[in-house]
PDB file of C-alpha atoms and ligand atoms in Angstrom:
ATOM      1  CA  UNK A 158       0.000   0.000   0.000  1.00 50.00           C
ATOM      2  CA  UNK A 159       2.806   2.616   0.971  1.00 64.00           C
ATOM      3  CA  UNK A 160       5.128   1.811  -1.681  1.00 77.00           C
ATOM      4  CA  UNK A 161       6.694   4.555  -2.681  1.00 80.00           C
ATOM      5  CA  UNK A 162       8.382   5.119  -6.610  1.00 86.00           C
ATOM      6  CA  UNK A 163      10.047   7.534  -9.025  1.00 88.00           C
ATOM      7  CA  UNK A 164      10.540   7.703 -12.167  1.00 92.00           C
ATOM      8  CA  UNK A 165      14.059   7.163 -13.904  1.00 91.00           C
ATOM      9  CA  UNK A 166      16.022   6.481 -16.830  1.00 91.00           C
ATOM     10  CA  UNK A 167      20.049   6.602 -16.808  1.00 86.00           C
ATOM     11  CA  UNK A 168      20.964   9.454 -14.411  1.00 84.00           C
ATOM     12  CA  UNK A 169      17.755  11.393 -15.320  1.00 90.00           C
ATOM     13  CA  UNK A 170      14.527  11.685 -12.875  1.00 89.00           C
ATOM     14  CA  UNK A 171      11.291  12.812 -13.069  1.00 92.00           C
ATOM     15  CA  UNK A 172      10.085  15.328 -10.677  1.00 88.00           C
ATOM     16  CA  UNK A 173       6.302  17.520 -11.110  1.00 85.00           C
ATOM     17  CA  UNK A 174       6.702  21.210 -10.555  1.00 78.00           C
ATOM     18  CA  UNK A 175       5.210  23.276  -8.091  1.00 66.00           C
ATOM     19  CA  UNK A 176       2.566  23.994 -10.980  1.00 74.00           C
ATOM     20  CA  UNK A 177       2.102  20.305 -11.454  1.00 79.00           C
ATOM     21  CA  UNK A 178       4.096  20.028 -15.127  1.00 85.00           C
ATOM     22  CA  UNK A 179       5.876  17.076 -15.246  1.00 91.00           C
ATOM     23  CA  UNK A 180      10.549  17.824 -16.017  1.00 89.00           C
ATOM     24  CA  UNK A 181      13.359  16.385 -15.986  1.00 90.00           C
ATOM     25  CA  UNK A 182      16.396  16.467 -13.253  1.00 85.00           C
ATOM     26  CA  UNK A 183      19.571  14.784 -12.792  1.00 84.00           C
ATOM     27  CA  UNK A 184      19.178  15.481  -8.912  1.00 78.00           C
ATOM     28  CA  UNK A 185      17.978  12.606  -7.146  1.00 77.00           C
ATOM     29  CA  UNK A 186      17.214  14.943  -4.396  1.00 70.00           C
ATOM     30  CA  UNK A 187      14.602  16.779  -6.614  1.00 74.00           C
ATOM     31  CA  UNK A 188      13.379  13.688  -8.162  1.00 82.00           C
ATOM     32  CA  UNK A 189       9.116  13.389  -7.137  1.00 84.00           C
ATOM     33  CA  UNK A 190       8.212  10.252  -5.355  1.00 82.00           C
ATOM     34  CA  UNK A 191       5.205   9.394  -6.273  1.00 85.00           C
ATOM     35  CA  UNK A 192       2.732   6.445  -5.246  1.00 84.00           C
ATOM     36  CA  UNK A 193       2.113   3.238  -7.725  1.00 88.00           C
ATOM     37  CA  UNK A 194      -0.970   4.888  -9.126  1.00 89.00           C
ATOM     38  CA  UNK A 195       0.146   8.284  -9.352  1.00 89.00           C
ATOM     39  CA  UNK A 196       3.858   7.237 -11.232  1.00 92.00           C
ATOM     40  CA  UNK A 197       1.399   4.896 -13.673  1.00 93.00           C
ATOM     41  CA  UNK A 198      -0.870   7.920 -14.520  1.00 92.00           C
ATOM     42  CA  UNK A 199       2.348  10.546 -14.694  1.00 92.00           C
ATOM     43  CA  UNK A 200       4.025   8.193 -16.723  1.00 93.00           C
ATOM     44  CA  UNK A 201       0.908   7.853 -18.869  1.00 93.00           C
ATOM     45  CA  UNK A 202       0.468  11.477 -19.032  1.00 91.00           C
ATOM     46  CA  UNK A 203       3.428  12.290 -20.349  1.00 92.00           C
ATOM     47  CA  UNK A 204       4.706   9.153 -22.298  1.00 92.00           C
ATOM     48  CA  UNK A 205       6.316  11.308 -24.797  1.00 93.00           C
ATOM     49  CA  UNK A 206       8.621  13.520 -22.472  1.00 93.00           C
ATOM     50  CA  UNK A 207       9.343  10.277 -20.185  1.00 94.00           C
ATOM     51  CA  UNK A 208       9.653   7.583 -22.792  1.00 93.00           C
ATOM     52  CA  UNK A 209      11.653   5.394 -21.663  1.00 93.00           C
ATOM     53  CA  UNK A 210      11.419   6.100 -18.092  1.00 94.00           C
ATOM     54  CA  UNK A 211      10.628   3.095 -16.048  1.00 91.00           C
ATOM     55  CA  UNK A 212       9.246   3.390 -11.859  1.00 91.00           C
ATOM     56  CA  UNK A 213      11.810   2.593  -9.216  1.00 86.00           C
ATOM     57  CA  UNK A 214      10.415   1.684  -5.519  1.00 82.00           C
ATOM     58  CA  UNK A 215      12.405   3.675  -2.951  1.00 76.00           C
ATOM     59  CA  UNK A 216      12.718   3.220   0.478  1.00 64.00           C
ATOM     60  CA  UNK A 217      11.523   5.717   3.177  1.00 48.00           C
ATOM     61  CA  UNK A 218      11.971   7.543   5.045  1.00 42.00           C
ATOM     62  CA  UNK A 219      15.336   7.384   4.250  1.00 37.00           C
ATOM     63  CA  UNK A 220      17.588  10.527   4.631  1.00 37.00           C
ATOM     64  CA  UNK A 221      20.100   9.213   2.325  1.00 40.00           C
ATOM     65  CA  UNK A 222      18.299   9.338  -0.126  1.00 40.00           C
ATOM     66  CA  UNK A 223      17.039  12.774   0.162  1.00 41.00           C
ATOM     67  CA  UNK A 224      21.194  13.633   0.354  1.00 44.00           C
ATOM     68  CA  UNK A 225      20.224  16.114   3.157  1.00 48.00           C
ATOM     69  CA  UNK A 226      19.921  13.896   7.239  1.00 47.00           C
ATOM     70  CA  UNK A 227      19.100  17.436   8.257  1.00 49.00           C
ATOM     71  CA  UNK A 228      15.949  18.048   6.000  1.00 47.00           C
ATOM     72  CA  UNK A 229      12.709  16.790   7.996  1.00 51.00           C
ATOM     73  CA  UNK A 230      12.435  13.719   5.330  1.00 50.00           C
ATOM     74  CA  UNK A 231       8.880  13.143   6.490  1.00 48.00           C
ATOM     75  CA  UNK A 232       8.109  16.661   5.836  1.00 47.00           C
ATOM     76  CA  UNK A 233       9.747  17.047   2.550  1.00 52.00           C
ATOM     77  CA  UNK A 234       7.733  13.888   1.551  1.00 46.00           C
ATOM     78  CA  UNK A 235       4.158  15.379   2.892  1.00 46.00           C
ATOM     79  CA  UNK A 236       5.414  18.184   0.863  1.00 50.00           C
ATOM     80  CA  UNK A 237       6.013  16.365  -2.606  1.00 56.00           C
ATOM     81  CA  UNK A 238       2.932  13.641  -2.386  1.00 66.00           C
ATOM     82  CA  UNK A 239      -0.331  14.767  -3.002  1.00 83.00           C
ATOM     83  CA  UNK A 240      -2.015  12.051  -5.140  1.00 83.00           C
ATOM     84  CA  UNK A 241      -4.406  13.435  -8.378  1.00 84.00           C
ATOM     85  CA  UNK A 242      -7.330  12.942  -6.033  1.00 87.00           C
ATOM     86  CA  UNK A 243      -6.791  14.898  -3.154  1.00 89.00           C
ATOM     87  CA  UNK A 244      -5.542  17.716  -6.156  1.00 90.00           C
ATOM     88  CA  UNK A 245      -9.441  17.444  -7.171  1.00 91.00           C
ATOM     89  CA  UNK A 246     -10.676  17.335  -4.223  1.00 93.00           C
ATOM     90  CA  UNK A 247      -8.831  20.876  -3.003  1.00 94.00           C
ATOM     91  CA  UNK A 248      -9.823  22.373  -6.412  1.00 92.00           C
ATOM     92  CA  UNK A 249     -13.956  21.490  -5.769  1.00 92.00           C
ATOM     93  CA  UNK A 250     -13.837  23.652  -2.626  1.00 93.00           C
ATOM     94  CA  UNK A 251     -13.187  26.919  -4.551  1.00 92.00           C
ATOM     95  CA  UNK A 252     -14.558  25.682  -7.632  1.00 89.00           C
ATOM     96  CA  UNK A 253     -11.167  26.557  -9.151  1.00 90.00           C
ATOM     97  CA  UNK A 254     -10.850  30.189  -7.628  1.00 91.00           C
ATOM     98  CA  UNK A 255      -7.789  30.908  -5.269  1.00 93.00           C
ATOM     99  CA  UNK A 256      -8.660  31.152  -1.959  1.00 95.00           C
ATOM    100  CA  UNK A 257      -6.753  34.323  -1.047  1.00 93.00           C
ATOM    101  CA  UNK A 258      -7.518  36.613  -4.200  1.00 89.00           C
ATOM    102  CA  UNK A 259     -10.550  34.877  -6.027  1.00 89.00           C
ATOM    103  CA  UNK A 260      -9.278  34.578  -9.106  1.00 88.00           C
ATOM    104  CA  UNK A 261      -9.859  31.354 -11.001  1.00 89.00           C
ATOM    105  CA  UNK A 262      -6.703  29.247 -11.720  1.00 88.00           C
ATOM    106  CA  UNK A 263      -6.646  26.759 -14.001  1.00 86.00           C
ATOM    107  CA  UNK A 264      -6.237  23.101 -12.819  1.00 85.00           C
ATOM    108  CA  UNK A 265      -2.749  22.240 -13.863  1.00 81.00           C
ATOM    109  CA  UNK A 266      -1.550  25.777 -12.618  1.00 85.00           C
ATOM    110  CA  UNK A 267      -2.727  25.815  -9.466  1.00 89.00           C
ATOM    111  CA  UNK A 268      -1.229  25.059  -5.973  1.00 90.00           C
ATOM    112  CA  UNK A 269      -1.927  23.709  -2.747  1.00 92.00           C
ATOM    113  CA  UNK A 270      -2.016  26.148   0.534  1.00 92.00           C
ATOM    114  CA  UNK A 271      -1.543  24.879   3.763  1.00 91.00           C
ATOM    115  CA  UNK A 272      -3.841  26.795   5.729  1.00 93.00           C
ATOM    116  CA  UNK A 273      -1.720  26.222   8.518  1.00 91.00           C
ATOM    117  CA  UNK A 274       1.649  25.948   7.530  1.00 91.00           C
ATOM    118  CA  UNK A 275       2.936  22.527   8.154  1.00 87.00           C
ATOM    119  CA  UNK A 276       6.179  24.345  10.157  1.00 86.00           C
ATOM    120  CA  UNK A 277       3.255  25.461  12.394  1.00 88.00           C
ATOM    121  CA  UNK A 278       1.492  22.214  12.941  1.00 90.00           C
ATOM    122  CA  UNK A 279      -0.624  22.461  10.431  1.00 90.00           C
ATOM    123  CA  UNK A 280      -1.600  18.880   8.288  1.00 90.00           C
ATOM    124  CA  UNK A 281      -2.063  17.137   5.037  1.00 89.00           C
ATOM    125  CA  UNK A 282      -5.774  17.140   5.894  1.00 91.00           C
ATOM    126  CA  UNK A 283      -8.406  18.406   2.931  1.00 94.00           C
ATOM    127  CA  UNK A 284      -9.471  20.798   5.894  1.00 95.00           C
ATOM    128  CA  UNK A 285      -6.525  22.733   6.331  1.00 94.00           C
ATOM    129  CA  UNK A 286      -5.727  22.476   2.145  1.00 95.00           C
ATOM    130  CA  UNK A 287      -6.654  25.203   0.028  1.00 95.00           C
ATOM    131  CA  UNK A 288      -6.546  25.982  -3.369  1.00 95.00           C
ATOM    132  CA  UNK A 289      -4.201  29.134  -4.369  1.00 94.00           C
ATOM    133  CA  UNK A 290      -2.594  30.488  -7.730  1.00 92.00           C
ATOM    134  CA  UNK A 291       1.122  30.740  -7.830  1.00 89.00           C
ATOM    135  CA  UNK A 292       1.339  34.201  -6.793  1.00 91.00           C
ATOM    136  CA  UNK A 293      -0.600  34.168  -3.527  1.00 93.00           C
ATOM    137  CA  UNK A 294       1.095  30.896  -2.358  1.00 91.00           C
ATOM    138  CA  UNK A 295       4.947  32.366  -3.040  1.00 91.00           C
ATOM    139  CA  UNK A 296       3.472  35.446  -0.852  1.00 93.00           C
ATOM    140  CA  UNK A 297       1.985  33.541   1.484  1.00 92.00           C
ATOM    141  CA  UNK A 298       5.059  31.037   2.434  1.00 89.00           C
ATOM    142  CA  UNK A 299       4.387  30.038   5.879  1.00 87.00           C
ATOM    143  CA  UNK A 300       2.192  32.045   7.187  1.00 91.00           C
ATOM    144  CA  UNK A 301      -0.683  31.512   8.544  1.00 89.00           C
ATOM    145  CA  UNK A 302      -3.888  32.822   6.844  1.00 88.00           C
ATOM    146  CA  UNK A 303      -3.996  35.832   9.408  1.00 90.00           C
ATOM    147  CA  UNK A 304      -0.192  36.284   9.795  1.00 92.00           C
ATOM    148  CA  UNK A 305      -0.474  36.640   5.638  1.00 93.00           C
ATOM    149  CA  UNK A 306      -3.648  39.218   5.822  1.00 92.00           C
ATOM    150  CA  UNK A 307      -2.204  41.003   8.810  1.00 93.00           C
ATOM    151  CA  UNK A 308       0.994  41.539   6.923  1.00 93.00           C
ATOM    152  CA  UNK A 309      -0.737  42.389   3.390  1.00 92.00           C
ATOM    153  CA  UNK A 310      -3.274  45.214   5.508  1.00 90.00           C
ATOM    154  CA  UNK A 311       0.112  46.867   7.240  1.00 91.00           C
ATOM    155  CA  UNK A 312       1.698  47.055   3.297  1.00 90.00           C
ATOM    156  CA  UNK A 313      -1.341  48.129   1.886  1.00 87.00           C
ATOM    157  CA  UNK A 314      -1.904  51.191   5.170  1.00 86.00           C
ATOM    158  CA  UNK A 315       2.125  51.732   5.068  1.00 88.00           C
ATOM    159  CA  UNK A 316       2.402  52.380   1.117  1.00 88.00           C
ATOM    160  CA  UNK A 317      -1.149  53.937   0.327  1.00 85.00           C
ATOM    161  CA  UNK A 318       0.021  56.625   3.287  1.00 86.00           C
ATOM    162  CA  UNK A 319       2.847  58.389   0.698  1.00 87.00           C
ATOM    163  CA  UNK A 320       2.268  60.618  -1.354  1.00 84.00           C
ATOM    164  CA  UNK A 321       2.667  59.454  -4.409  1.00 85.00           C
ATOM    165  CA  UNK A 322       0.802  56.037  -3.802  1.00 84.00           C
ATOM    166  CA  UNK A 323      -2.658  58.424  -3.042  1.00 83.00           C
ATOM    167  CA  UNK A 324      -4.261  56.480  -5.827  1.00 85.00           C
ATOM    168  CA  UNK A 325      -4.002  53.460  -3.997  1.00 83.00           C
ATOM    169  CA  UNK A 326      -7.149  54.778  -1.590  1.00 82.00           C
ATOM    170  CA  UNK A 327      -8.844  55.569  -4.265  1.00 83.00           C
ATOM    171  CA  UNK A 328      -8.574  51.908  -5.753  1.00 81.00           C
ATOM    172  CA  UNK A 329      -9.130  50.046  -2.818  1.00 80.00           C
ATOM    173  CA  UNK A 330     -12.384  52.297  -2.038  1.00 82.00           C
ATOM    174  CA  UNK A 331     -13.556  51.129  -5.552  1.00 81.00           C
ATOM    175  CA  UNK A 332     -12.473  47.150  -4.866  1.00 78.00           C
ATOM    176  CA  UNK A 333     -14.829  47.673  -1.286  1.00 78.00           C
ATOM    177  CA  UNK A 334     -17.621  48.657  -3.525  1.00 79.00           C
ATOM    178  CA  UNK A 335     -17.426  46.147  -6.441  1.00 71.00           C
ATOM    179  CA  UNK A 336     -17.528  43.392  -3.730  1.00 65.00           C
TER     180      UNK A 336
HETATM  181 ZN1   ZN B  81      -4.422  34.264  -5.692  1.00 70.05          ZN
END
């Protein structure tokens, strides 16, 4: 049930972006380990870019492997691994839109907020996953949801104060209106 795989062919390894598209790395460290189903659907996926590419079970947790003792393997792991249908299943609750700014992402660009941050004690649970474009997640990092809005509401009061950002009042009086 836990096997774990990835995908390789001489000294090259596939590993999924943060935006889900599938490259190539010579890193082992960066190679994606993936479950049975989700390497056979990857591999399916993308049988042109990874032909040739076979699935090789790993052991873990295993810090050699990761090249790092360190790293928090298990962490880096909860990271990497979220199968296609917990992906689905954190896109339905925003119906595609990004939790922080409402904008709809497309499926294969969008990423997976923790709520919580994992760092905080936050876990892989669909309740504390969120849907988020790229942008908003980078901004985010670990923060918490409040930390993040806290932080974005001092920017937005610090910088609309100059002078020369007196616009900005005007635009975020408009955005109250519109919602
Ligand atoms: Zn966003």
């Amino acid at each position: 049930m836990n096997e774990k795989y990835i995908l390789s062919k001489d000294d090259k390894y596939a590993c999924l972006t943060f935006t889900n598209r599938v490259t190539k790395t010579e890193l082992l460290e960066e190679a994606t380990v993936f479950s049975e189903q989700e390497a056979r659907n990857i591999l399916r996926r993308a049988n042109r870019k990874l032909e040739g590419f076979i699935m090789v079970q790993v052991e873990f947790p295993s810090a050699e492997f990761y090249g790092n003792e360190n790293e928090d393997v298990e962490m880096m792991v909860e990271r990497k691994v979220f199968s296609m249908e917990m992906r689905n299943n954190v896109y339905e609750k925003t119906k595609g839109r990004c939790a922080l700014c409402g904008k709809f992402v497309r499926f294969d660009l969008f990423t997976i907020d923790h709520i919580i941050p994992l760092a905080k004690g936050g876990t892989n649970d669909i309740e504390n996953l969120q849907c988020t474009c790229k942008h908003c997640n980078a901004m985010k990092q670990d923060f918490s949801e409040k930390e993040f809005l806290d932080k974005m509401i001092k920017i937005l009061a610090y910088q609309s104060k100059k002078k020369e950002n007196k616009t900005y009042r005007k635009k975020i009086k408009k955005l109250y209106k519109l919602l």
